[in-house]
């Protein structure tokens, strides 16, 4: 009876195992995944086998290395391979079996790596070396924040976090040490020259008198006497510069700062001026100084009178150079074209303007006024009409400006009294003899009445 019971239990267990093995395959075979792609490429047999093997291996790892049960021990056909690959592609619920402990450690390390690299950020190896040396000298992070100039601006909290990370974070400290070892010796020397002075170093420097004039030998001797106090990278020149800075701010032992007056109100300049008594001030008269002042005053007044008497002579000289004097018209001058250097008299009803050459003779040679190489040989013509109006005609290539208005070649424009004529950067003022023009207009009117 015992043997019959054992055989029956074994048969029942084998049947149950077959049912459990056949249940997932029968449930997953009819399912098919749908895709949103418009064009689908059929997979080849080798691709299907590779994908199914890769996914089945990943499932085996996730399930703790357990192999899925099969309905039969025979190899599956190609159609069954396709069905199996599709069933494997379906989403599988995570197994409750805990993962391998070594794998969990590797996952944790990989997750913790990015913040370490991100934390390096703006801190450079030179900044780390400067921070370490400054803290070793001062033992105060606030002093480091105020006195050290890093490669970029850090606030006090960032400096504190970096210092604690260098002390207690093994990953960051290891990376920082590796980066600092790769620095060039010249860069390390430059960083060490910027290290802050400690209190012990400043106490030794304050003993040097402010009235004395110490040389580099004095500070070199101070370095030899106290090698254990001064930083190894200190030089005599650096000590001298820091001593001069301390002397400027009255930090030496023999320098005293006058205390402020004890009171709520500090005495200012206006209060001190009001406190003065004018009667107590002595009026010290210097007779020699007063005599010199009177002599100088008389001399200056005499020079002013002489200049006033010679003023008309200087005015004539200025007018002859600038040509700005009022023109004295005679009975034959109809108008005057006055420049800065020369005055051109118009004594006929028509005159030509331009640049005179050997082959070309004109009435008004503008080259006498200034550089005229841009002016045409025959630049323009000024005519007087019978009604007393003056007109200028442009016959050159460059425009003529009349009171700021351009007159192009082939055009003409009316000239009034005090009109400004500009030809190739040369400026002239056109002045009309009003009396003579009035007589010409009167004669023209008489002829018209006849």
PDB file of C-alpha atoms in Angstrom, residues 69-240:
ATOM      1  CA  UNK A  69       9.160  24.570 -18.114  1.00  0.00           C
ATOM      2  CA  UNK A  70       8.291  23.087 -21.516  1.00  0.00           C
ATOM      3  CA  UNK A  71       5.386  20.879 -22.467  1.00  0.00           C
ATOM      4  CA  UNK A  72       7.583  18.335 -24.237  1.00  0.00           C
ATOM      5  CA  UNK A  73      11.274  17.636 -24.490  1.00  0.00           C
ATOM      6  CA  UNK A  74      11.402  17.880 -28.313  1.00  0.00           C
ATOM      7  CA  UNK A  75      12.832  20.931 -30.155  1.00  0.00           C
ATOM      8  CA  UNK A  76      10.199  23.508 -31.309  1.00  0.00           C
ATOM      9  CA  UNK A  77       9.524  24.001 -34.988  1.00  0.00           C
ATOM     10  CA  UNK A  78       9.910  27.305 -36.886  1.00  0.00           C
ATOM     11  CA  UNK A  79       6.233  28.196 -36.302  1.00  0.00           C
ATOM     12  CA  UNK A  80       6.619  27.520 -32.620  1.00  0.00           C
ATOM     13  CA  UNK A  81       9.768  29.701 -32.581  1.00  0.00           C
ATOM     14  CA  UNK A  82       7.756  32.615 -33.917  1.00  0.00           C
ATOM     15  CA  UNK A  83       5.071  32.091 -31.302  1.00  0.00           C
ATOM     16  CA  UNK A  84       7.618  31.854 -28.540  1.00  0.00           C
ATOM     17  CA  UNK A  85       9.364  35.056 -29.674  1.00  0.00           C
ATOM     18  CA  UNK A  86       6.055  36.911 -29.680  1.00  0.00           C
ATOM     19  CA  UNK A  87       5.133  35.611 -26.271  1.00  0.00           C
ATOM     20  CA  UNK A  88       8.494  36.662 -24.876  1.00  0.00           C
ATOM     21  CA  UNK A  89       8.114  40.187 -26.287  1.00  0.00           C
ATOM     22  CA  UNK A  90       4.967  40.690 -24.188  1.00  0.00           C
ATOM     23  CA  UNK A  91       5.501  42.626 -20.903  1.00  0.00           C
ATOM     24  CA  UNK A  92       6.351  40.295 -18.027  1.00  0.00           C
ATOM     25  CA  UNK A  93       5.516  41.169 -14.422  1.00  0.00           C
ATOM     26  CA  UNK A  94       8.548  41.489 -12.145  1.00  0.00           C
ATOM     27  CA  UNK A  95       9.276  38.340 -10.169  1.00  0.00           C
ATOM     28  CA  UNK A  96       9.216  38.550  -6.404  1.00  0.00           C
ATOM     29  CA  UNK A  97      12.576  36.765  -6.192  1.00  0.00           C
ATOM     30  CA  UNK A  98      15.189  39.263  -4.841  1.00  0.00           C
ATOM     31  CA  UNK A  99      18.098  40.013  -7.177  1.00  0.00           C
ATOM     32  CA  UNK A 100      21.626  38.879  -6.623  1.00  0.00           C
ATOM     33  CA  UNK A 101      23.364  40.945  -3.868  1.00  0.00           C
ATOM     34  CA  UNK A 102      26.437  41.641  -6.052  1.00  0.00           C
ATOM     35  CA  UNK A 103      24.227  42.976  -8.829  1.00  0.00           C
ATOM     36  CA  UNK A 104      22.435  45.318  -6.394  1.00  0.00           C
ATOM     37  CA  UNK A 105      25.761  46.770  -5.242  1.00  0.00           C
ATOM     38  CA  UNK A 106      26.798  47.443  -8.832  1.00  0.00           C
ATOM     39  CA  UNK A 107      23.478  49.191  -9.530  1.00  0.00           C
ATOM     40  CA  UNK A 108      23.879  51.391  -6.463  1.00  0.00           C
ATOM     41  CA  UNK A 109      27.391  52.399  -7.455  1.00  0.00           C
ATOM     42  CA  UNK A 110      26.298  53.264 -10.992  1.00  0.00           C
ATOM     43  CA  UNK A 111      23.466  55.396  -9.612  1.00  0.00           C
ATOM     44  CA  UNK A 112      25.752  57.255  -7.235  1.00  0.00           C
ATOM     45  CA  UNK A 113      28.428  58.010  -9.878  1.00  0.00           C
ATOM     46  CA  UNK A 114      26.669  60.893 -11.754  1.00  0.00           C
ATOM     47  CA  UNK A 115      26.274  63.205  -8.690  1.00  0.00           C
ATOM     48  CA  UNK A 116      30.024  62.846  -8.021  1.00  0.00           C
ATOM     49  CA  UNK A 117      30.985  64.039 -11.483  1.00  0.00           C
ATOM     50  CA  UNK A 118      28.336  66.727 -11.341  1.00  0.00           C
ATOM     51  CA  UNK A 119      29.608  67.948  -7.990  1.00  0.00           C
ATOM     52  CA  UNK A 120      33.002  68.744  -9.520  1.00  0.00           C
ATOM     53  CA  UNK A 121      31.282  71.607 -11.391  1.00  0.00           C
ATOM     54  CA  UNK A 122      33.088  74.942 -11.338  1.00  0.00           C
ATOM     55  CA  UNK A 123      35.805  73.905  -8.882  1.00  0.00           C
ATOM     56  CA  UNK A 124      39.114  73.551 -10.674  1.00  0.00           C
ATOM     57  CA  UNK A 125      42.283  71.874  -9.313  1.00  0.00           C
ATOM     58  CA  UNK A 126      43.886  75.297  -8.819  1.00  0.00           C
ATOM     59  CA  UNK A 127      40.890  76.388  -6.716  1.00  0.00           C
ATOM     60  CA  UNK A 128      41.116  73.271  -4.555  1.00  0.00           C
ATOM     61  CA  UNK A 129      44.836  73.787  -3.941  1.00  0.00           C
ATOM     62  CA  UNK A 130      44.278  77.456  -3.118  1.00  0.00           C
ATOM     63  CA  UNK A 131      41.432  76.573  -0.749  1.00  0.00           C
ATOM     64  CA  UNK A 132      43.483  73.953   1.086  1.00  0.00           C
ATOM     65  CA  UNK A 133      46.507  76.228   1.547  1.00  0.00           C
ATOM     66  CA  UNK A 134      44.351  79.177   2.655  1.00  0.00           C
ATOM     67  CA  UNK A 135      42.472  77.116   5.253  1.00  0.00           C
ATOM     68  CA  UNK A 136      45.722  75.691   6.600  1.00  0.00           C
ATOM     69  CA  UNK A 137      47.056  79.223   7.032  1.00  0.00           C
ATOM     70  CA  UNK A 138      44.004  80.930   8.561  1.00  0.00           C
ATOM     71  CA  UNK A 139      41.811  78.102   9.947  1.00  0.00           C
ATOM     72  CA  UNK A 140      38.820  80.283   9.092  1.00  0.00           C
ATOM     73  CA  UNK A 141      36.519  79.763   6.104  1.00  0.00           C
ATOM     74  CA  UNK A 142      35.078  83.278   6.438  1.00  0.00           C
ATOM     75  CA  UNK A 143      38.553  84.786   6.052  1.00  0.00           C
ATOM     76  CA  UNK A 144      39.143  82.549   3.043  1.00  0.00           C
ATOM     77  CA  UNK A 145      35.909  83.739   1.448  1.00  0.00           C
ATOM     78  CA  UNK A 146      36.847  87.394   1.983  1.00  0.00           C
ATOM     79  CA  UNK A 147      40.552  87.237   1.179  1.00  0.00           C
ATOM     80  CA  UNK A 148      41.032  84.621  -1.554  1.00  0.00           C
ATOM     81  CA  UNK A 149      40.285  85.263  -5.216  1.00  0.00           C
ATOM     82  CA  UNK A 150      39.263  82.025  -6.937  1.00  0.00           C
ATOM     83  CA  UNK A 151      38.800  81.409 -10.648  1.00  0.00           C
ATOM     84  CA  UNK A 152      35.095  82.256 -10.303  1.00  0.00           C
ATOM     85  CA  UNK A 153      32.935  83.807  -7.624  1.00  0.00           C
ATOM     86  CA  UNK A 154      31.948  81.415  -4.807  1.00  0.00           C
ATOM     87  CA  UNK A 155      29.789  82.306  -1.836  1.00  0.00           C
ATOM     88  CA  UNK A 156      30.566  81.233   1.725  1.00  0.00           C
ATOM     89  CA  UNK A 157      28.204  78.253   1.606  1.00  0.00           C
ATOM     90  CA  UNK A 158      29.792  76.853  -1.544  1.00  0.00           C
ATOM     91  CA  UNK A 159      33.258  77.176  -0.002  1.00  0.00           C
ATOM     92  CA  UNK A 160      32.092  75.380   3.142  1.00  0.00           C
ATOM     93  CA  UNK A 161      30.470  72.544   1.162  1.00  0.00           C
ATOM     94  CA  UNK A 162      33.599  72.103  -0.955  1.00  0.00           C
ATOM     95  CA  UNK A 163      35.869  72.005   2.091  1.00  0.00           C
ATOM     96  CA  UNK A 164      33.683  69.416   3.843  1.00  0.00           C
ATOM     97  CA  UNK A 165      33.524  67.359   0.621  1.00  0.00           C
ATOM     98  CA  UNK A 166      37.334  67.361   0.402  1.00  0.00           C
ATOM     99  CA  UNK A 167      37.524  66.221   4.011  1.00  0.00           C
ATOM    100  CA  UNK A 168      34.800  63.603   4.282  1.00  0.00           C
ATOM    101  CA  UNK A 169      33.871  62.462   0.751  1.00  0.00           C
ATOM    102  CA  UNK A 170      36.433  59.846  -0.355  1.00  0.00           C
ATOM    103  CA  UNK A 171      35.436  59.937  -4.036  1.00  0.00           C
ATOM    104  CA  UNK A 172      35.670  63.723  -4.381  1.00  0.00           C
ATOM    105  CA  UNK A 173      38.879  63.956  -2.378  1.00  0.00           C
ATOM    106  CA  UNK A 174      40.480  61.225  -4.480  1.00  0.00           C
ATOM    107  CA  UNK A 175      39.533  62.908  -7.759  1.00  0.00           C
ATOM    108  CA  UNK A 176      40.687  66.304  -6.479  1.00  0.00           C
ATOM    109  CA  UNK A 177      44.051  64.921  -5.356  1.00  0.00           C
ATOM    110  CA  UNK A 178      44.603  63.260  -8.738  1.00  0.00           C
ATOM    111  CA  UNK A 179      43.799  66.526 -10.545  1.00  0.00           C
ATOM    112  CA  UNK A 180      46.073  68.576  -8.261  1.00  0.00           C
ATOM    113  CA  UNK A 181      48.987  66.210  -8.866  1.00  0.00           C
ATOM    114  CA  UNK A 182      48.707  66.870 -12.591  1.00  0.00           C
ATOM    115  CA  UNK A 183      49.161  70.652 -12.201  1.00  0.00           C
ATOM    116  CA  UNK A 184      52.266  72.237 -13.700  1.00  0.00           C
ATOM    117  CA  UNK A 185      54.978  73.268 -11.216  1.00  0.00           C
ATOM    118  CA  UNK A 186      54.774  76.888 -12.362  1.00  0.00           C
ATOM    119  CA  UNK A 187      51.017  76.909 -11.733  1.00  0.00           C
ATOM    120  CA  UNK A 188      51.583  75.462  -8.263  1.00  0.00           C
ATOM    121  CA  UNK A 189      54.187  78.155  -7.521  1.00  0.00           C
ATOM    122  CA  UNK A 190      51.801  80.886  -8.670  1.00  0.00           C
ATOM    123  CA  UNK A 191      49.050  79.503  -6.427  1.00  0.00           C
ATOM    124  CA  UNK A 192      51.362  79.267  -3.422  1.00  0.00           C
ATOM    125  CA  UNK A 193      52.412  82.896  -3.881  1.00  0.00           C
ATOM    126  CA  UNK A 194      48.755  83.939  -3.370  1.00  0.00           C
ATOM    127  CA  UNK A 195      48.336  82.160  -0.025  1.00  0.00           C
ATOM    128  CA  UNK A 196      47.000  84.347   2.794  1.00  0.00           C
ATOM    129  CA  UNK A 197      49.237  85.416   5.652  1.00  0.00           C
ATOM    130  CA  UNK A 198      48.663  83.735   8.983  1.00  0.00           C
ATOM    131  CA  UNK A 199      48.378  85.586  12.279  1.00  0.00           C
ATOM    132  CA  UNK A 200      51.807  84.383  13.393  1.00  0.00           C
ATOM    133  CA  UNK A 201      53.389  85.732  10.211  1.00  0.00           C
ATOM    134  CA  UNK A 202      51.712  89.116  10.633  1.00  0.00           C
ATOM    135  CA  UNK A 203      52.830  89.320  14.251  1.00  0.00           C
ATOM    136  CA  UNK A 204      56.432  88.929  13.147  1.00  0.00           C
ATOM    137  CA  UNK A 205      55.971  91.598  10.468  1.00  0.00           C
ATOM    138  CA  UNK A 206      54.448  94.089  12.932  1.00  0.00           C
ATOM    139  CA  UNK A 207      57.683  94.106  14.908  1.00  0.00           C
ATOM    140  CA  UNK A 208      59.452  95.858  12.016  1.00  0.00           C
ATOM    141  CA  UNK A 209      59.315  99.581  12.832  1.00  0.00           C
ATOM    142  CA  UNK A 210      57.285 101.911  10.682  1.00  0.00           C
ATOM    143  CA  UNK A 211      59.858 104.713  10.910  1.00  0.00           C
ATOM    144  CA  UNK A 212      62.651 102.472   9.637  1.00  0.00           C
ATOM    145  CA  UNK A 213      63.215 101.826   5.982  1.00  0.00           C
ATOM    146  CA  UNK A 214      63.695  98.054   5.765  1.00  0.00           C
ATOM    147  CA  UNK A 215      65.297  96.546   2.695  1.00  0.00           C
ATOM    148  CA  UNK A 216      64.963  93.127   1.135  1.00  0.00           C
ATOM    149  CA  UNK A 217      67.896  91.921   3.250  1.00  0.00           C
ATOM    150  CA  UNK A 218      65.911  92.716   6.413  1.00  0.00           C
ATOM    151  CA  UNK A 219      63.013  90.517   5.363  1.00  0.00           C
ATOM    152  CA  UNK A 220      65.376  87.821   4.073  1.00  0.00           C
ATOM    153  CA  UNK A 221      66.991  87.702   7.501  1.00  0.00           C
ATOM    154  CA  UNK A 222      63.535  87.465   9.066  1.00  0.00           C
ATOM    155  CA  UNK A 223      62.812  84.440   6.857  1.00  0.00           C
ATOM    156  CA  UNK A 224      66.021  82.701   7.954  1.00  0.00           C
ATOM    157  CA  UNK A 225      65.316  83.327  11.643  1.00  0.00           C
ATOM    158  CA  UNK A 226      61.766  81.943  11.572  1.00  0.00           C
ATOM    159  CA  UNK A 227      61.571  79.246   8.890  1.00  0.00           C
ATOM    160  CA  UNK A 228      58.965  77.294  10.861  1.00  0.00           C
ATOM    161  CA  UNK A 229      56.551  80.271  11.040  1.00  0.00           C
ATOM    162  CA  UNK A 230      56.569  81.535   7.490  1.00  0.00           C
ATOM    163  CA  UNK A 231      55.003  79.632   4.642  1.00  0.00           C
ATOM    164  CA  UNK A 232      57.655  77.782   2.569  1.00  0.00           C
ATOM    165  CA  UNK A 233      56.820  79.728  -0.615  1.00  0.00           C
ATOM    166  CA  UNK A 234      57.326  83.159   1.011  1.00  0.00           C
ATOM    167  CA  UNK A 235      59.953  85.465  -0.481  1.00  0.00           C
ATOM    168  CA  UNK A 236      61.540  88.623   0.836  1.00  0.00           C
ATOM    169  CA  UNK A 237      59.718  90.676  -1.786  1.00  0.00           C
ATOM    170  CA  UNK A 238      56.333  89.250  -0.735  1.00  0.00           C
ATOM    171  CA  UNK A 239      57.067  90.050   2.915  1.00  0.00           C
ATOM    172  CA  UNK A 240      58.067  93.615   2.018  1.00  0.00           C
TER     173      UNK A 240
END
